[in-house]
PDB file of C-alpha atoms in Angstrom:
ATOM      1  CA  MET A   1      26.246 -25.650 289.167  1.00 53.00           C
ATOM      2  CA  ASN A   2      23.446 -25.228 286.670  1.00 66.00           C
ATOM      3  CA  ILE A   3      20.124 -24.295 288.294  1.00 66.00           C
ATOM      4  CA  PHE A   4      18.179 -24.417 285.029  1.00 70.00           C
ATOM      5  CA  PRO A   5      17.002 -27.729 283.585  1.00 73.00           C
ATOM      6  CA  GLN A   6      18.099 -28.875 280.130  1.00 80.00           C
ATOM      7  CA  THR A   7      14.768 -27.634 278.754  1.00 83.00           C
ATOM      8  CA  PHE A   8      15.920 -24.020 279.028  1.00 85.00           C
ATOM      9  CA  GLN A   9      19.070 -24.727 277.035  1.00 85.00           C
ATOM     10  CA  SER A  10      17.083 -26.554 274.348  1.00 85.00           C
ATOM     11  CA  LEU A  11      14.607 -23.687 274.099  1.00 89.00           C
ATOM     12  CA  GLU A  12      17.461 -21.160 273.987  1.00 88.00           C
ATOM     13  CA  GLN A  13      19.114 -23.057 271.122  1.00 87.00           C
ATOM     14  CA  ALA A  14      15.794 -23.296 269.271  1.00 88.00           C
ATOM     15  CA  LEU A  15      15.221 -19.530 269.655  1.00 91.00           C
ATOM     16  CA  SER A  16      18.750 -18.808 268.411  1.00 91.00           C
ATOM     17  CA  THR A  17      18.195 -21.034 265.395  1.00 90.00           C
ATOM     18  CA  SER A  18      14.863 -19.349 264.708  1.00 91.00           C
ATOM     19  CA  ALA A  19      16.567 -15.936 264.804  1.00 93.00           C
ATOM     20  CA  LEU A  20      19.250 -17.169 262.387  1.00 93.00           C
ATOM     21  CA  LYS A  21      16.564 -18.475 260.065  1.00 94.00           C
ATOM     22  CA  GLN A  22      14.741 -15.129 260.172  1.00 95.00           C
ATOM     23  CA  ARG A  23      17.968 -13.248 259.337  1.00 96.00           C
ATOM     24  CA  THR A  24      18.697 -15.661 256.483  1.00 96.00           C
ATOM     25  CA  HIS A  25      15.249 -15.187 254.914  1.00 96.00           C
ATOM     26  CA  ALA A  26      15.535 -11.407 255.366  1.00 96.00           C
ATOM     27  CA  ALA A  27      18.900 -11.462 253.559  1.00 96.00           C
ATOM     28  CA  ASN A  28      17.387 -13.511 250.737  1.00 95.00           C
ATOM     29  CA  ILE A  29      14.536 -11.012 250.361  1.00 96.00           C
ATOM     30  CA  ALA A  30      16.954  -8.070 250.469  1.00 96.00           C
ATOM     31  CA  ASN A  31      18.904  -9.638 247.592  1.00 95.00           C
ATOM     32  CA  VAL A  32      15.892 -10.595 245.480  1.00 93.00           C
ATOM     33  CA  ASP A  33      17.147  -8.457 242.563  1.00 92.00           C
ATOM     34  CA  THR A  34      20.898  -9.014 243.019  1.00 93.00           C
ATOM     35  CA  THR A  35      22.520 -10.593 239.967  1.00 92.00           C
ATOM     36  CA  ASN A  36      23.837 -14.138 240.541  1.00 90.00           C
ATOM     37  CA  TYR A  37      22.735 -14.149 244.196  1.00 93.00           C
ATOM     38  CA  LYS A  38      21.986 -17.644 245.454  1.00 93.00           C
ATOM     39  CA  SER A  39      19.445 -18.032 248.233  1.00 94.00           C
ATOM     40  CA  ARG A  40      20.505 -19.430 251.569  1.00 94.00           C
ATOM     41  CA  GLN A  41      18.632 -21.770 253.856  1.00 92.00           C
ATOM     42  CA  VAL A  42      18.840 -22.913 257.490  1.00 90.00           C
ATOM     43  CA  ASN A  43      17.636 -26.427 258.199  1.00 78.00           C
ATOM     44  CA  PHE A  44      15.778 -25.594 261.406  1.00 63.00           C
ATOM     45  CA  GLN A  45      14.228 -28.980 262.117  1.00 66.00           C
ATOM     46  CA  SER A  46      17.474 -30.953 261.849  1.00 67.00           C
ATOM     47  CA  ALA A  47      19.302 -28.431 264.057  1.00 61.00           C
ATOM     48  CA  LEU A  48      16.535 -28.655 266.656  1.00 60.00           C
ATOM     49  CA  GLN A  49      16.521 -32.452 266.471  1.00 68.00           C
ATOM     50  CA  ASN A  50      20.320 -32.513 266.936  1.00 67.00           C
ATOM     51  CA  ALA A  51      19.985 -30.292 270.009  1.00 60.00           C
ATOM     52  CA  MET A  52      17.256 -32.484 271.462  1.00 63.00           C
ATOM     53  CA  ASP A  53      19.139 -35.710 270.714  1.00 67.00           C
ATOM     54  CA  SER A  54      22.313 -34.437 272.345  1.00 60.00           C
ATOM     55  CA  SER A  55      20.523 -33.339 275.521  1.00 55.00           C
ATOM     56  CA  GLY A  56      19.947 -36.915 276.616  1.00 54.00           C
ATOM     57  CA  SER A  57      23.216 -38.349 275.404  1.00 53.00           C
ATOM     58  CA  LEU A  58      26.349 -39.116 277.318  1.00 46.00           C
ATOM     59  CA  LYS A  59      28.933 -36.371 277.445  1.00 55.00           C
ATOM     60  CA  SER A  60      32.343 -37.166 275.998  1.00 58.00           C
ATOM     61  CA  PHE A  61      35.596 -35.775 277.310  1.00 59.00           C
ATOM     62  CA  LYS A  62      39.184 -35.980 276.125  1.00 64.00           C
ATOM     63  CA  THR A  63      41.656 -36.721 278.895  1.00 64.00           C
ATOM     64  CA  ALA A  64      44.682 -35.491 276.936  1.00 65.00           C
ATOM     65  CA  ALA A  65      45.190 -32.921 274.181  1.00 67.00           C
ATOM     66  CA  GLY A  66      46.693 -35.550 271.855  1.00 64.00           C
ATOM     67  CA  HIS A  67      43.610 -37.774 271.875  1.00 62.00           C
ATOM     68  CA  ILE A  68      41.407 -38.041 268.810  1.00 64.00           C
ATOM     69  CA  PRO A  69      38.518 -35.535 269.056  1.00 64.00           C
ATOM     70  CA  PHE A  70      34.959 -36.803 269.290  1.00 56.00           C
ATOM     71  CA  SER A  71      32.886 -36.110 266.194  1.00 53.00           C
ATOM     72  CA  THR A  72      29.957 -34.652 268.174  1.00 48.00           C
ATOM     73  CA  GLU A  73      32.069 -32.480 270.437  1.00 45.00           C
ATOM     74  CA  ASN A  74      30.769 -28.883 270.451  1.00 45.00           C
ATOM     75  CA  SER A  75      28.514 -29.565 267.468  1.00 51.00           C
ATOM     76  CA  ALA A  76      25.208 -30.428 269.098  1.00 53.00           C
ATOM     77  CA  GLY A  77      22.371 -28.339 267.729  1.00 59.00           C
ATOM     78  CA  VAL A  78      24.556 -25.947 265.770  1.00 72.00           C
ATOM     79  CA  PRO A  79      22.608 -24.992 262.639  1.00 80.00           C
ATOM     80  CA  SER A  80      24.310 -24.571 259.312  1.00 83.00           C
ATOM     81  CA  VAL A  81      23.427 -22.191 256.512  1.00 87.00           C
ATOM     82  CA  THR A  82      23.486 -23.786 253.076  1.00 87.00           C
ATOM     83  CA  VAL A  83      23.524 -22.085 249.690  1.00 90.00           C
ATOM     84  CA  ASN A  84      20.954 -23.288 247.157  1.00 86.00           C
ATOM     85  CA  THR A  85      22.934 -23.616 243.935  1.00 85.00           C
ATOM     86  CA  ASN A  86      20.849 -26.091 241.959  1.00 80.00           C
ATOM     87  CA  THR A  87      17.927 -23.779 241.114  1.00 80.00           C
ATOM     88  CA  LYS A  88      17.593 -20.670 238.966  1.00 75.00           C
ATOM     89  CA  PHE A  89      14.387 -18.636 238.762  1.00 77.00           C
ATOM     90  CA  LYS A  90      15.576 -15.580 236.866  1.00 82.00           C
ATOM     91  CA  THR A  91      17.709 -14.985 233.794  1.00 83.00           C
ATOM     92  CA  ASN A  92      20.227 -12.988 235.859  1.00 87.00           C
ATOM     93  CA  GLY A  93      21.202 -16.115 237.834  1.00 86.00           C
ATOM     94  CA  ASN A  94      19.253 -15.177 240.961  1.00 91.00           C
ATOM     95  CA  ASN A  95      17.262 -17.993 242.555  1.00 92.00           C
ATOM     96  CA  VAL A  96      15.320 -16.178 245.298  1.00 93.00           C
ATOM     97  CA  ASP A  97      11.612 -17.055 245.241  1.00 92.00           C
ATOM     98  CA  MET A  98       9.855 -14.182 247.037  1.00 94.00           C
ATOM     99  CA  ASP A  99       6.653 -16.156 247.717  1.00 95.00           C
ATOM    100  CA  TYR A 100       8.620 -19.028 249.264  1.00 94.00           C
ATOM    101  CA  GLU A 101      10.716 -16.666 251.406  1.00 95.00           C
ATOM    102  CA  MET A 102       7.659 -14.810 252.715  1.00 97.00           C
ATOM    103  CA  ALA A 103       5.851 -18.077 253.515  1.00 97.00           C
ATOM    104  CA  GLU A 104       8.929 -19.434 255.316  1.00 95.00           C
ATOM    105  CA  MET A 105       9.285 -16.192 257.309  1.00 96.00           C
ATOM    106  CA  ALA A 106       5.641 -16.439 258.398  1.00 97.00           C
ATOM    107  CA  LYS A 107       6.073 -20.093 259.390  1.00 96.00           C
ATOM    108  CA  ASN A 108       9.261 -19.257 261.283  1.00 95.00           C
ATOM    109  CA  GLN A 109       7.505 -16.400 263.092  1.00 96.00           C
ATOM    110  CA  LEU A 110       4.781 -18.785 264.286  1.00 97.00           C
ATOM    111  CA  TRP A 111       7.452 -21.221 265.502  1.00 94.00           C
ATOM    112  CA  ASN A 112       9.292 -18.387 267.261  1.00 95.00           C
ATOM    113  CA  ASN A 113       6.069 -17.296 268.982  1.00 96.00           C
ATOM    114  CA  ALA A 114       5.415 -20.862 270.186  1.00 96.00           C
ATOM    115  CA  LEU A 115       8.959 -21.147 271.554  1.00 95.00           C
ATOM    116  CA  THR A 116       8.651 -17.782 273.290  1.00 95.00           C
ATOM    117  CA  GLU A 117       5.360 -18.797 274.909  1.00 96.00           C
ATOM    118  CA  ARG A 118       6.911 -22.069 276.074  1.00 94.00           C
ATOM    119  CA  ILE A 119       9.947 -20.418 277.653  1.00 92.00           C
ATOM    120  CA  ASN A 120       7.698 -17.797 279.284  1.00 94.00           C
ATOM    121  CA  GLY A 121       5.653 -20.639 280.782  1.00 92.00           C
ATOM    122  CA  LYS A 122       8.837 -22.233 282.129  1.00 89.00           C
ATOM    123  CA  PHE A 123       9.932 -18.941 283.713  1.00 89.00           C
ATOM    124  CA  ASN A 124       6.461 -18.408 285.202  1.00 90.00           C
ATOM    125  CA  SER A 125       6.640 -21.885 286.753  1.00 87.00           C
ATOM    126  CA  LEU A 126      10.084 -21.115 288.130  1.00 85.00           C
ATOM    127  CA  ARG A 127       8.848 -17.766 289.487  1.00 88.00           C
ATOM    128  CA  SER A 128       5.943 -19.543 291.195  1.00 88.00           C
ATOM    129  CA  VAL A 129       8.283 -22.042 292.844  1.00 84.00           C
ATOM    130  CA  ILE A 130      10.629 -19.275 294.017  1.00 86.00           C
ATOM    131  CA  SER A 131       7.770 -17.228 295.483  1.00 86.00           C
ATOM    132  CA  ASP A 132       6.392 -20.350 297.219  1.00 79.00           C
ATOM    133  CA  GLY A 133       3.277 -20.492 295.026  1.00 66.00           C
ATOM    134  CA  ARG A 134       1.982 -17.042 295.930  1.00 66.00           C
TER     135      ARG A 134
END
């Protein structure tokens, strides 16, 4: 029995994706001078949209191990990290753009703060209901 509404799971997935994005940008910045390093990117918005789309969809189940697996099974909202190979900013083959990475980290931090405030509001509402509004 799940006592938390789907909103908590969506917010949890969004926070996890935001943390992954922050780690990815930090790794890109750490490798700004590494020869032939290719920057990595997490597509946050598509991962969040996938998580939100799957929350209202019908669940699919296999009734036997030999059945063909569903294409969306266990893949809802799972972000992927892609390597940017089609750009090159430096002569050493590195394609990390420090200004872009810093701007994306700042944008991600704002998004993370908004998600944190939203989940705190949900927990405060839940706390109020549990304590009978006192």
